[in-house]
Amino acid sequence: MAVVVWIVEGTWPACVDAARAHTPADTEIVLLHVTPAEVPGAAHGAFAGLLGRGHPERDPGTRLENLAAASAEQLLRSAADRLGRPSTAVERNGRVEREVVAATAGADLLVLARDGDRTHLGPRSLGPAARFVVDHAPCPVLLVWPEPSPGLATMPPPR
Amino acid sequence: MSIFVWKDPALNTPLAEALSVVLLALVLACAVIRPFGWSEAVVAVPAAALVIVTGAVSLDDALAEAEQLGPVVGFLAAVLVLAQLCDDDGLFRACGAWMARTSAGRPRRLLTQVFLAASAITAALSLDATVVLLTPVVFATAARLGVRPKPHVYACTHLSNTASLLLPVSNLTNLLAFTVSGLTFTRFAALMALPWVAAIAVEYVVFRRFFATDLDAGTQAPPATETPELPLFALLTVGGTLAGFALSSVVGVDPAWAAFAGALVLAVRALLRRRTTPRALLRSASVPFLAFVLSLGIVVRAVVDNGLDTALGHVIPAGTSLPVLLGLAALAALLANLINNLPAVLVLLPLTAPSGPGAVLAVLLGVNIGPNLTYAGSLATLLWRRIVHAHEAEVELKEFTRLGLYAVPASLGAAVLALWGSLTVIGGG
């Protein structure tokens, strides 16, 4: 059984904890982080917008790519430490939601956190990326609250 | 127009116009694509020589253009060197530590600090400093705090344009407009202060709403405790340079001298402490870029004088009423998105200068804020993406463009309204 845990800045600890709590100790666990291509891309583009400023070695996008790789590695290491079990770290680049779906090919479970408005139960507790992944994932999905969930009283009244 | 009288009749006007337009396209394309890794000046300088030799622009006109652009280019070089020396001194690193400390691990607070830092740095040290030097620091800060970096990096790219309205030094487009507007440094800043604040405030509201999801995610990393030494000397030199700008308009000296003095103070100190070399200083002045700007100015002059002035003359409204200012800003934003804001401002300045400083400043609002609409600047950037980065994964364009569609019309509208208010209260002078 292979479980993919999607690690995202800000919400990952709940996913790691859920993976530990809900899977047998000998489960093969994959910690997945995706660096969005558009972040270094925006810096590349802004530099290109400075028409004629030459010096490709000054391109901040390249520095961002290196920084992003370093920070992803750090994040995945923290996640592995918190998990406290053998695991595999996988780092991908590109469109986040599509990369996550692609990484779940052949997996038995995907663990991810809500990434939308979490002040009350629904209706927008999923952001665009998580919504896409839940919608398209080819495997079962374990969707967790990054922090203790809001009480039932916060549920919007029926219309 | 009277200038036609002075022109060398070596080429007739339609032919001269065609040649100039082709050369301009070539210069811009080569600056973007950089074939064979060529410097941007390699094509621009011969192109400028060619428009002069063929008589598309007379030697006198070319000299007049160079005379006008020369001080601008020198001013720009001084600011580029000043920013690089501030970075060498650790100013941007200290700025990152300040953002990390004061944001207290809260993404919304961090966004506020990024807005404050990027606005101040863009205004004082130009948009180049924000794009090249601040953006990586902001990313590193967000990563260290465990905050999702996207809103903060996008804020840097947007503010490098939007926050470059305040001072003549904030953007090369401003320097070009400043010289033809006839405004003093302080009057320019006084008129642009309100539009600057208005445009940034609108961007802030748009960012808070657009990135609500990313900003909602908390942080895990403990707040950073390292506090690098504040580069007080660099900070005071920048402050002194800004004071020098203000003083220059009182005394009636070219404000470029204040920038030279600031750069000189930091350069001498860095050389004495062996923190930099003359070679590195020369590199940070980007000499080929300066030659590129001069040559681009001459080629654009040929394009404008050989027919574009009469063609665009019908489209460009005269006066400084609110609808006219809005129209000018919209036209400028459109042109900046079609090509790039640098040639756009070079084309529009001679055509709007007769209407007075108000019209010139409206053009500036358009060419400075407009580039946020298309992916980081212009269709020229799209060309760059196609050719230079064709091998890389396609970057998500949709989101950046959607953000621009919200931010640009709103911030541009607010800025024009604020400019109109400033002109009414302070007067165009």
Tab-separated table of N, CA, C and O in Angstrom, chain A residues 37-135:
chain	number	residue	atom	x	y	z
A	37	ALA	N	5.558	26.514	-10.923
A	37	ALA	CA	6.464	27.077	-11.933
A	37	ALA	C	6.255	28.564	-12.103
A	37	ALA	O	7.164	29.283	-12.502
A	38	GLU	N	5.042	29.050	-11.781
A	38	GLU	CA	4.780	30.456	-12.085
A	38	GLU	C	5.485	31.412	-11.132
A	38	GLU	O	5.582	32.594	-11.416
A	39	VAL	N	5.994	30.922	-10.003
A	39	VAL	CA	6.672	31.846	-9.090
A	39	VAL	C	8.035	32.284	-9.635
A	39	VAL	O	8.256	33.473	-9.842
A	40	PRO	N	8.953	31.321	-9.941
A	40	PRO	CA	10.167	31.773	-10.632
A	40	PRO	C	9.825	32.377	-11.995
A	40	PRO	O	10.499	33.303	-12.452
A	41	GLY	N	8.769	31.869	-12.621
A	41	GLY	CA	8.366	32.379	-13.932
A	41	GLY	C	8.030	33.862	-13.881
A	41	GLY	O	8.391	34.617	-14.792
A	42	ALA	N	7.358	34.290	-12.799
A	42	ALA	CA	7.008	35.712	-12.672
A	42	ALA	C	8.264	36.562	-12.562
A	42	ALA	O	8.344	37.654	-13.134
A	43	ALA	N	9.271	36.044	-11.852
A	43	ALA	CA	10.521	36.797	-11.715
A	43	ALA	C	11.276	36.829	-13.045
A	43	ALA	O	11.814	37.869	-13.437
A	44	HIS	N	11.296	35.683	-13.763
A	44	HIS	CA	11.897	35.656	-15.107
A	44	HIS	C	11.241	36.722	-15.982
A	44	HIS	O	11.909	37.485	-16.676
A	45	GLY	N	9.912	36.737	-15.945
A	45	GLY	CA	9.159	37.655	-16.802
A	45	GLY	C	9.406	39.107	-16.444
A	45	GLY	O	9.562	39.949	-17.328
A	46	ALA	N	9.434	39.396	-15.145
A	46	ALA	CA	9.666	40.782	-14.721
A	46	ALA	C	11.030	41.251	-15.186
A	46	ALA	O	11.200	42.400	-15.607
A	47	PHE	N	12.013	40.336	-15.156
A	47	PHE	CA	13.362	40.707	-15.594
A	47	PHE	C	13.380	40.944	-17.094
A	47	PHE	O	14.005	41.891	-17.584
A	48	ALA	N	12.672	40.090	-17.844
A	48	ALA	CA	12.609	40.275	-19.297
A	48	ALA	C	11.886	41.570	-19.636
A	48	ALA	O	12.168	42.201	-20.648
A	49	GLY	N	10.935	41.970	-18.762
A	49	GLY	CA	10.221	43.220	-18.984
A	49	GLY	C	11.132	44.429	-18.871
A	49	GLY	O	10.844	45.487	-19.425
A	50	LEU	N	12.255	44.285	-18.143
A	50	LEU	CA	13.243	45.363	-18.074
A	50	LEU	C	14.044	45.322	-19.369
A	50	LEU	O	15.146	44.795	-19.412
A	51	LEU	N	13.474	45.876	-20.409
A	51	LEU	CA	14.036	45.738	-21.752
A	51	LEU	C	15.502	46.145	-21.803
A	51	LEU	O	15.867	47.226	-21.372
A	52	GLY	N	16.326	45.246	-22.331
A	52	GLY	CA	17.709	45.602	-22.601
A	52	GLY	C	18.625	45.659	-21.405
A	52	GLY	O	19.726	46.171	-21.499
A	53	ARG	N	18.186	45.137	-20.247
A	53	ARG	CA	19.062	45.226	-19.081
A	53	ARG	C	20.140	44.144	-19.074
A	53	ARG	O	20.822	43.959	-18.088
A	54	GLY	N	20.275	43.390	-20.166
A	54	GLY	CA	21.375	42.461	-20.322
A	54	GLY	C	21.602	41.518	-19.165
A	54	GLY	O	20.678	41.167	-18.448
A	55	HIS	N	22.854	41.111	-19.006
A	55	HIS	CA	23.302	40.289	-17.878
A	55	HIS	C	22.335	39.176	-17.509
A	55	HIS	O	21.695	39.236	-16.467
A	56	PRO	N	22.222	38.125	-18.329
A	56	PRO	CA	21.304	37.023	-17.963
A	56	PRO	C	21.655	36.436	-16.598
A	56	PRO	O	20.800	35.872	-15.936
A	57	GLU	N	22.912	36.592	-16.161
A	57	GLU	CA	23.285	36.001	-14.871
A	57	GLU	C	22.642	36.757	-13.712
A	57	GLU	O	22.641	36.291	-12.582
A	58	ARG	N	22.077	37.955	-14.001
A	58	ARG	CA	21.389	38.687	-12.942
A	58	ARG	C	19.910	38.334	-12.862
A	58	ARG	O	19.193	38.857	-12.013
A	59	ASP	N	19.437	37.465	-13.745
A	59	ASP	CA	18.015	37.113	-13.787
A	59	ASP	C	17.548	36.588	-12.426
A	59	ASP	O	18.012	35.545	-11.957
A	60	PRO	N	16.644	37.323	-11.750
A	60	PRO	CA	16.209	36.878	-10.422
A	60	PRO	C	15.440	35.571	-10.469
A	60	PRO	O	15.389	34.852	-9.464
A	61	GLY	N	14.859	35.237	-11.637
A	61	GLY	CA	14.121	33.985	-11.748
A	61	GLY	C	15.008	32.775	-11.490
A	61	GLY	O	14.601	31.812	-10.841
A	62	THR	N	16.248	32.843	-11.986
A	62	THR	CA	17.179	31.737	-11.771
A	62	THR	C	17.518	31.605	-10.286
A	62	THR	O	17.579	30.503	-9.746
A	63	ARG	N	17.712	32.751	-9.633
A	63	ARG	CA	17.992	32.705	-8.195
A	63	ARG	C	16.793	32.138	-7.437
A	63	ARG	O	16.943	31.386	-6.483
A	64	LEU	N	15.592	32.500	-7.897
A	64	LEU	CA	14.389	31.974	-7.248
A	64	LEU	C	14.286	30.461	-7.413
A	64	LEU	O	13.883	29.756	-6.488
A	65	GLU	N	14.683	29.967	-8.610
A	65	GLU	CA	14.633	28.520	-8.835
A	65	GLU	C	15.544	27.804	-7.844
A	65	GLU	O	15.169	26.789	-7.250
A	66	ASN	N	16.749	28.343	-7.656
A	66	ASN	CA	17.681	27.716	-6.718
A	66	ASN	C	17.157	27.801	-5.288
A	66	ASN	O	17.219	26.828	-4.534
A	67	LEU	N	16.637	28.974	-4.929
A	67	LEU	CA	16.095	29.143	-3.573
A	67	LEU	C	14.907	28.216	-3.348
A	67	LEU	O	14.756	27.630	-2.278
A	68	ALA	N	14.079	28.069	-4.389
A	68	ALA	CA	12.885	27.229	-4.258
A	68	ALA	C	13.277	25.774	-4.040
A	68	ALA	O	12.692	25.072	-3.222
A	69	ALA	N	14.308	25.333	-4.772
A	69	ALA	CA	14.767	23.949	-4.622
A	69	ALA	C	15.264	23.724	-3.199
A	69	ALA	O	14.944	22.719	-2.558
A	70	ALA	N	16.032	24.689	-2.688
A	70	ALA	CA	16.577	24.557	-1.334
A	70	ALA	C	15.457	24.536	-0.303
A	70	ALA	O	15.468	23.747	0.646
A	71	SER	N	14.470	25.423	-0.490
A	71	SER	CA	13.412	25.524	0.517
A	71	SER	C	12.492	24.301	0.466
A	71	SER	O	12.005	23.834	1.494
A	72	ALA	N	12.289	23.730	-0.736
A	72	ALA	CA	11.468	22.522	-0.844
A	72	ALA	C	12.152	21.355	-0.135
A	72	ALA	O	11.515	20.567	0.567
A	73	GLU	N	13.461	21.280	-0.315
A	73	GLU	CA	14.228	20.213	0.324
A	73	GLU	C	14.103	20.314	1.848
A	73	GLU	O	13.871	19.322	2.542
A	74	GLN	N	14.214	21.542	2.341
A	74	GLN	CA	14.108	21.805	3.781
A	74	GLN	C	12.725	21.408	4.305
A	74	GLN	O	12.581	20.755	5.336
A	75	LEU	N	11.707	21.796	3.524
A	75	LEU	CA	10.323	21.523	3.923
A	75	LEU	C	10.078	20.013	3.992
A	75	LEU	O	9.488	19.496	4.951
A	76	LEU	N	10.561	19.299	2.959
A	76	LEU	CA	10.359	17.851	2.921
A	76	LEU	C	11.124	17.169	4.059
A	76	LEU	O	10.666	16.164	4.615
A	77	ARG	N	12.279	17.729	4.428
A	77	ARG	CA	13.036	17.153	5.533
A	77	ARG	C	12.262	17.342	6.847
A	77	ARG	O	12.149	16.421	7.659
A	78	SER	N	11.694	18.546	7.047
A	78	SER	CA	10.899	18.785	8.252
A	78	SER	C	9.725	17.819	8.310
A	78	SER	O	9.385	17.287	9.374
A	79	ALA	N	9.087	17.593	7.146
A	79	ALA	CA	7.926	16.701	7.105
A	79	ALA	C	8.337	15.275	7.457
A	79	ALA	O	7.651	14.584	8.224
A	80	ALA	N	9.496	14.839	6.921
A	80	ALA	CA	9.974	13.476	7.206
A	80	ALA	C	10.278	13.330	8.699
A	80	ALA	O	9.978	12.301	9.308
A	81	ASP	N	10.873	14.388	9.280
A	81	ASP	CA	11.176	14.358	10.716
A	81	ASP	C	9.895	14.225	11.532
A	81	ASP	O	9.824	13.468	12.493
A	82	ARG	N	8.878	14.988	11.143
A	82	ARG	CA	7.634	14.967	11.906
A	82	ARG	C	6.952	13.604	11.783
A	82	ARG	O	6.364	13.116	12.750
A	83	LEU	N	7.057	13.005	10.575
A	83	LEU	CA	6.429	11.711	10.352
A	83	LEU	C	7.083	10.650	11.235
A	83	LEU	O	6.399	9.807	11.825
A	84	GLY	N	8.397	10.684	11.329
A	84	GLY	CA	9.121	9.759	12.198
A	84	GLY	C	9.082	8.317	11.730
A	84	GLY	O	9.275	7.401	12.518
A	85	ARG	N	8.789	8.094	10.433
A	85	ARG	CA	8.791	6.754	9.857
A	85	ARG	C	9.561	6.811	8.549
A	85	ARG	O	9.725	7.895	8.000
A	86	PRO	N	9.986	5.653	8.022
A	86	PRO	CA	10.645	5.703	6.708
A	86	PRO	C	9.691	6.285	5.669
A	86	PRO	O	8.488	5.967	5.697
A	87	SER	N	10.196	7.135	4.814
A	87	SER	CA	9.347	7.725	3.770
A	87	SER	C	10.217	8.121	2.588
A	87	SER	O	11.437	8.164	2.689
A	88	THR	N	9.570	8.386	1.466
A	88	THR	CA	10.280	8.840	0.273
A	88	THR	C	9.867	10.283	0.002
A	88	THR	O	8.675	10.587	0.059
A	89	ALA	N	10.835	11.151	-0.288
A	89	ALA	CA	10.514	12.543	-0.616
A	89	ALA	C	10.487	12.709	-2.130
A	89	ALA	O	11.380	12.220	-2.826
A	90	VAL	N	9.453	13.359	-2.625
A	90	VAL	CA	9.358	13.621	-4.063
A	90	VAL	C	9.106	15.098	-4.268
A	90	VAL	O	8.199	15.677	-3.665
A	91	GLU	N	9.941	15.719	-5.097
A	91	GLU	CA	9.777	17.138	-5.391
A	91	GLU	C	9.483	17.272	-6.877
A	91	GLU	O	10.163	16.680	-7.713
A	92	ARG	N	8.430	18.026	-7.196
A	92	ARG	CA	8.086	18.247	-8.594
A	92	ARG	C	7.974	19.745	-8.861
A	92	ARG	O	7.783	20.526	-7.939
A	93	ASN	N	8.060	20.115	-10.136
A	93	ASN	CA	7.875	21.506	-10.557
A	93	ASN	C	6.793	21.555	-11.606
A	93	ASN	O	6.682	20.644	-12.406
A	94	GLY	N	6.029	22.641	-11.617
A	94	GLY	CA	5.049	22.795	-12.680
A	94	GLY	C	3.739	23.332	-12.151
A	94	GLY	O	3.703	24.031	-11.141
A	95	ARG	N	2.660	23.016	-12.864
A	95	ARG	CA	1.331	23.398	-12.394
A	95	ARG	C	0.982	22.512	-11.221
A	95	ARG	O	0.835	21.284	-11.384
A	96	VAL	N	0.807	23.118	-10.061
A	96	VAL	CA	0.728	22.362	-8.821
A	96	VAL	C	-0.338	21.285	-8.881
A	96	VAL	O	-0.059	20.103	-8.675
A	97	GLU	N	-1.584	21.662	-9.194
A	97	GLU	CA	-2.678	20.705	-9.079
A	97	GLU	C	-2.509	19.541	-10.048
A	97	GLU	O	-2.789	18.393	-9.727
A	98	ARG	N	-1.987	19.834	-11.240
A	98	ARG	CA	-1.805	18.762	-12.227
A	98	ARG	C	-0.662	17.835	-11.818
A	98	ARG	O	-0.748	16.619	-12.015
A	99	GLU	N	0.384	18.417	-11.274
A	99	GLU	CA	1.510	17.600	-10.835
A	99	GLU	C	1.091	16.664	-9.699
A	99	GLU	O	1.523	15.526	-9.628
A	100	VAL	N	0.240	17.169	-8.806
A	100	VAL	CA	-0.197	16.344	-7.683
A	100	VAL	C	-1.018	15.163	-8.196
A	100	VAL	O	-0.790	14.012	-7.808
A	101	VAL	N	-1.936	15.444	-9.096
A	101	VAL	CA	-2.764	14.353	-9.643
A	101	VAL	C	-1.873	13.328	-10.341
A	101	VAL	O	-2.013	12.115	-10.142
A	102	ALA	N	-0.892	13.833	-11.121
A	102	ALA	CA	-0.001	12.920	-11.839
A	102	ALA	C	0.789	12.052	-10.861
A	102	ALA	O	1.043	10.871	-11.129
A	103	ALA	N	1.152	12.632	-9.713
A	103	ALA	CA	1.971	11.893	-8.749
A	103	ALA	C	1.177	10.819	-8.014
A	103	ALA	O	1.765	9.952	-7.368
A	104	THR	N	-0.147	10.860	-8.097
A	104	THR	CA	-0.943	9.862	-7.372
A	104	THR	C	-1.219	8.622	-8.228
A	104	THR	O	-1.924	7.720	-7.777
A	105	ALA	N	-0.675	8.581	-9.442
A	105	ALA	CA	-0.877	7.402	-10.296
A	105	ALA	C	-0.396	6.153	-9.552
A	105	ALA	O	0.749	6.101	-9.118
A	106	GLY	N	-1.262	5.168	-9.392
A	106	GLY	CA	-0.879	3.927	-8.731
A	106	GLY	C	-0.902	3.981	-7.219
A	106	GLY	O	-0.621	2.982	-6.558
A	107	ALA	N	-1.222	5.152	-6.649
A	107	ALA	CA	-1.249	5.251	-5.183
A	107	ALA	C	-2.546	4.675	-4.638
A	107	ALA	O	-3.551	4.560	-5.350
A	108	ASP	N	-2.514	4.279	-3.358
A	108	ASP	CA	-3.718	3.735	-2.731
A	108	ASP	C	-4.480	4.794	-1.956
A	108	ASP	O	-5.648	4.614	-1.620
A	109	LEU	N	-3.785	5.899	-1.622
A	109	LEU	CA	-4.446	6.962	-0.858
A	109	LEU	C	-3.677	8.268	-1.055
A	109	LEU	O	-2.450	8.262	-1.155
A	110	LEU	N	-4.425	9.369	-1.125
A	110	LEU	CA	-3.792	10.687	-1.151
A	110	LEU	C	-4.266	11.444	0.087
A	110	LEU	O	-5.467	11.500	0.354
A	111	VAL	N	-3.323	12.006	0.835
A	111	VAL	CA	-3.683	12.814	1.996
A	111	VAL	C	-3.426	14.275	1.648
A	111	VAL	O	-2.332	14.627	1.207
A	112	LEU	N	-4.441	15.125	1.822
A	112	LEU	CA	-4.238	16.554	1.566
A	112	LEU	C	-5.055	17.370	2.560
A	112	LEU	O	-5.948	16.835	3.238
A	113	ALA	N	-4.708	18.654	2.644
A	113	ALA	CA	-5.373	19.543	3.599
A	113	ALA	C	-6.281	20.510	2.865
A	113	ALA	O	-6.066	20.831	1.692
A	114	ARG	N	-7.307	20.969	3.585
A	114	ARG	CA	-8.152	22.030	3.030
A	114	ARG	C	-7.303	23.288	2.890
A	114	ARG	O	-6.470	23.571	3.739
A	115	ASP	N	-7.514	24.032	1.805
A	115	ASP	CA	-6.672	25.214	1.602
A	115	ASP	C	-7.501	26.455	1.300
A	115	ASP	O	-7.007	27.419	0.751
A	116	GLY	N	-8.778	26.440	1.676
A	116	GLY	CA	-9.621	27.611	1.408
A	116	GLY	C	-9.959	28.353	2.680
A	116	GLY	O	-9.167	28.387	3.620
A	117	ASP	N	-11.157	28.923	2.711
A	117	ASP	CA	-11.631	29.660	3.884
A	117	ASP	C	-12.015	28.656	4.970
A	117	ASP	O	-12.951	27.885	4.811
A	118	ARG	N	-11.265	28.673	6.066
A	118	ARG	CA	-11.468	27.642	7.074
A	118	ARG	C	-12.047	28.201	8.370
A	118	ARG	O	-11.904	27.621	9.437
A	119	THR	N	-12.730	29.348	8.267
A	119	THR	CA	-13.322	29.940	9.475
A	119	THR	C	-14.647	29.269	9.819
A	119	THR	O	-15.153	29.423	10.912
A	120	HIS	N	-15.233	28.551	8.886
A	120	HIS	CA	-16.484	27.837	9.149
A	120	HIS	C	-16.548	26.593	8.275
A	120	HIS	O	-15.735	26.434	7.351
A	121	LEU	N	-17.484	25.708	8.572
A	121	LEU	CA	-17.639	24.489	7.766
A	121	LEU	C	-18.207	24.866	6.396
A	121	LEU	O	-19.307	25.400	6.313
A	122	GLY	N	-17.448	24.586	5.359
A	122	GLY	CA	-17.918	24.889	4.000
A	122	GLY	C	-18.343	26.336	3.862
A	122	GLY	O	-18.179	27.092	4.800
A	123	PRO	N	-18.860	26.750	2.773
A	123	PRO	CA	-18.872	26.044	1.504
A	123	PRO	C	-17.601	26.291	0.695
A	123	PRO	O	-17.501	25.749	-0.398
A	124	ARG	N	-16.669	27.066	1.183
A	124	ARG	CA	-15.476	27.341	0.378
A	124	ARG	C	-14.206	26.930	1.094
A	124	ARG	O	-13.193	27.626	1.032
A	125	SER	N	-14.237	25.810	1.792
A	125	SER	CA	-13.052	25.404	2.540
A	125	SER	C	-11.979	24.813	1.617
A	125	SER	O	-10.872	24.548	2.052
A	126	LEU	N	-12.332	24.612	0.353
A	126	LEU	CA	-11.340	24.149	-0.620
A	126	LEU	C	-10.975	25.290	-1.558
A	126	LEU	O	-11.855	25.917	-2.148
A	127	GLY	N	-9.682	25.554	-1.695
A	127	GLY	CA	-9.216	26.534	-2.672
A	127	GLY	C	-9.194	25.895	-4.045
A	127	GLY	O	-9.480	24.700	-4.189
A	128	PRO	N	-8.839	26.654	-5.077
A	128	PRO	CA	-8.862	26.112	-6.438
A	128	PRO	C	-7.971	24.879	-6.610
A	128	PRO	O	-8.384	23.911	-7.278
A	129	ALA	N	-6.779	24.890	-6.008
A	129	ALA	CA	-5.856	23.773	-6.227
A	129	ALA	C	-6.401	22.486	-5.595
A	129	ALA	O	-6.463	21.440	-6.245
A	130	ALA	N	-6.825	22.569	-4.317
A	130	ALA	CA	-7.330	21.371	-3.639
A	130	ALA	C	-8.607	20.874	-4.310
A	130	ALA	O	-8.820	19.669	-4.454
A	131	ARG	N	-9.440	21.797	-4.741
A	131	ARG	CA	-10.691	21.403	-5.415
A	131	ARG	C	-10.389	20.592	-6.664
A	131	ARG	O	-10.994	19.557	-6.921
A	132	PHE	N	-9.407	21.063	-7.440
A	132	PHE	CA	-9.014	20.366	-8.671
A	132	PHE	C	-8.494	18.975	-8.344
A	132	PHE	O	-8.861	17.989	-8.988
A	133	VAL	N	-7.658	18.897	-7.307
A	133	VAL	CA	-7.039	17.607	-6.974
A	133	VAL	C	-8.095	16.617	-6.494
A	133	VAL	O	-8.128	15.461	-6.934
A	134	VAL	N	-8.995	17.064	-5.611
A	134	VAL	CA	-10.044	16.181	-5.106
A	134	VAL	C	-10.907	15.699	-6.266
A	134	VAL	O	-11.288	14.535	-6.354
A	135	ASP	N	-11.182	16.613	-7.176
A	135	ASP	CA	-12.042	16.309	-8.313
A	135	ASP	C	-11.400	15.285	-9.255
A	135	ASP	O	-12.077	14.430	-9.809
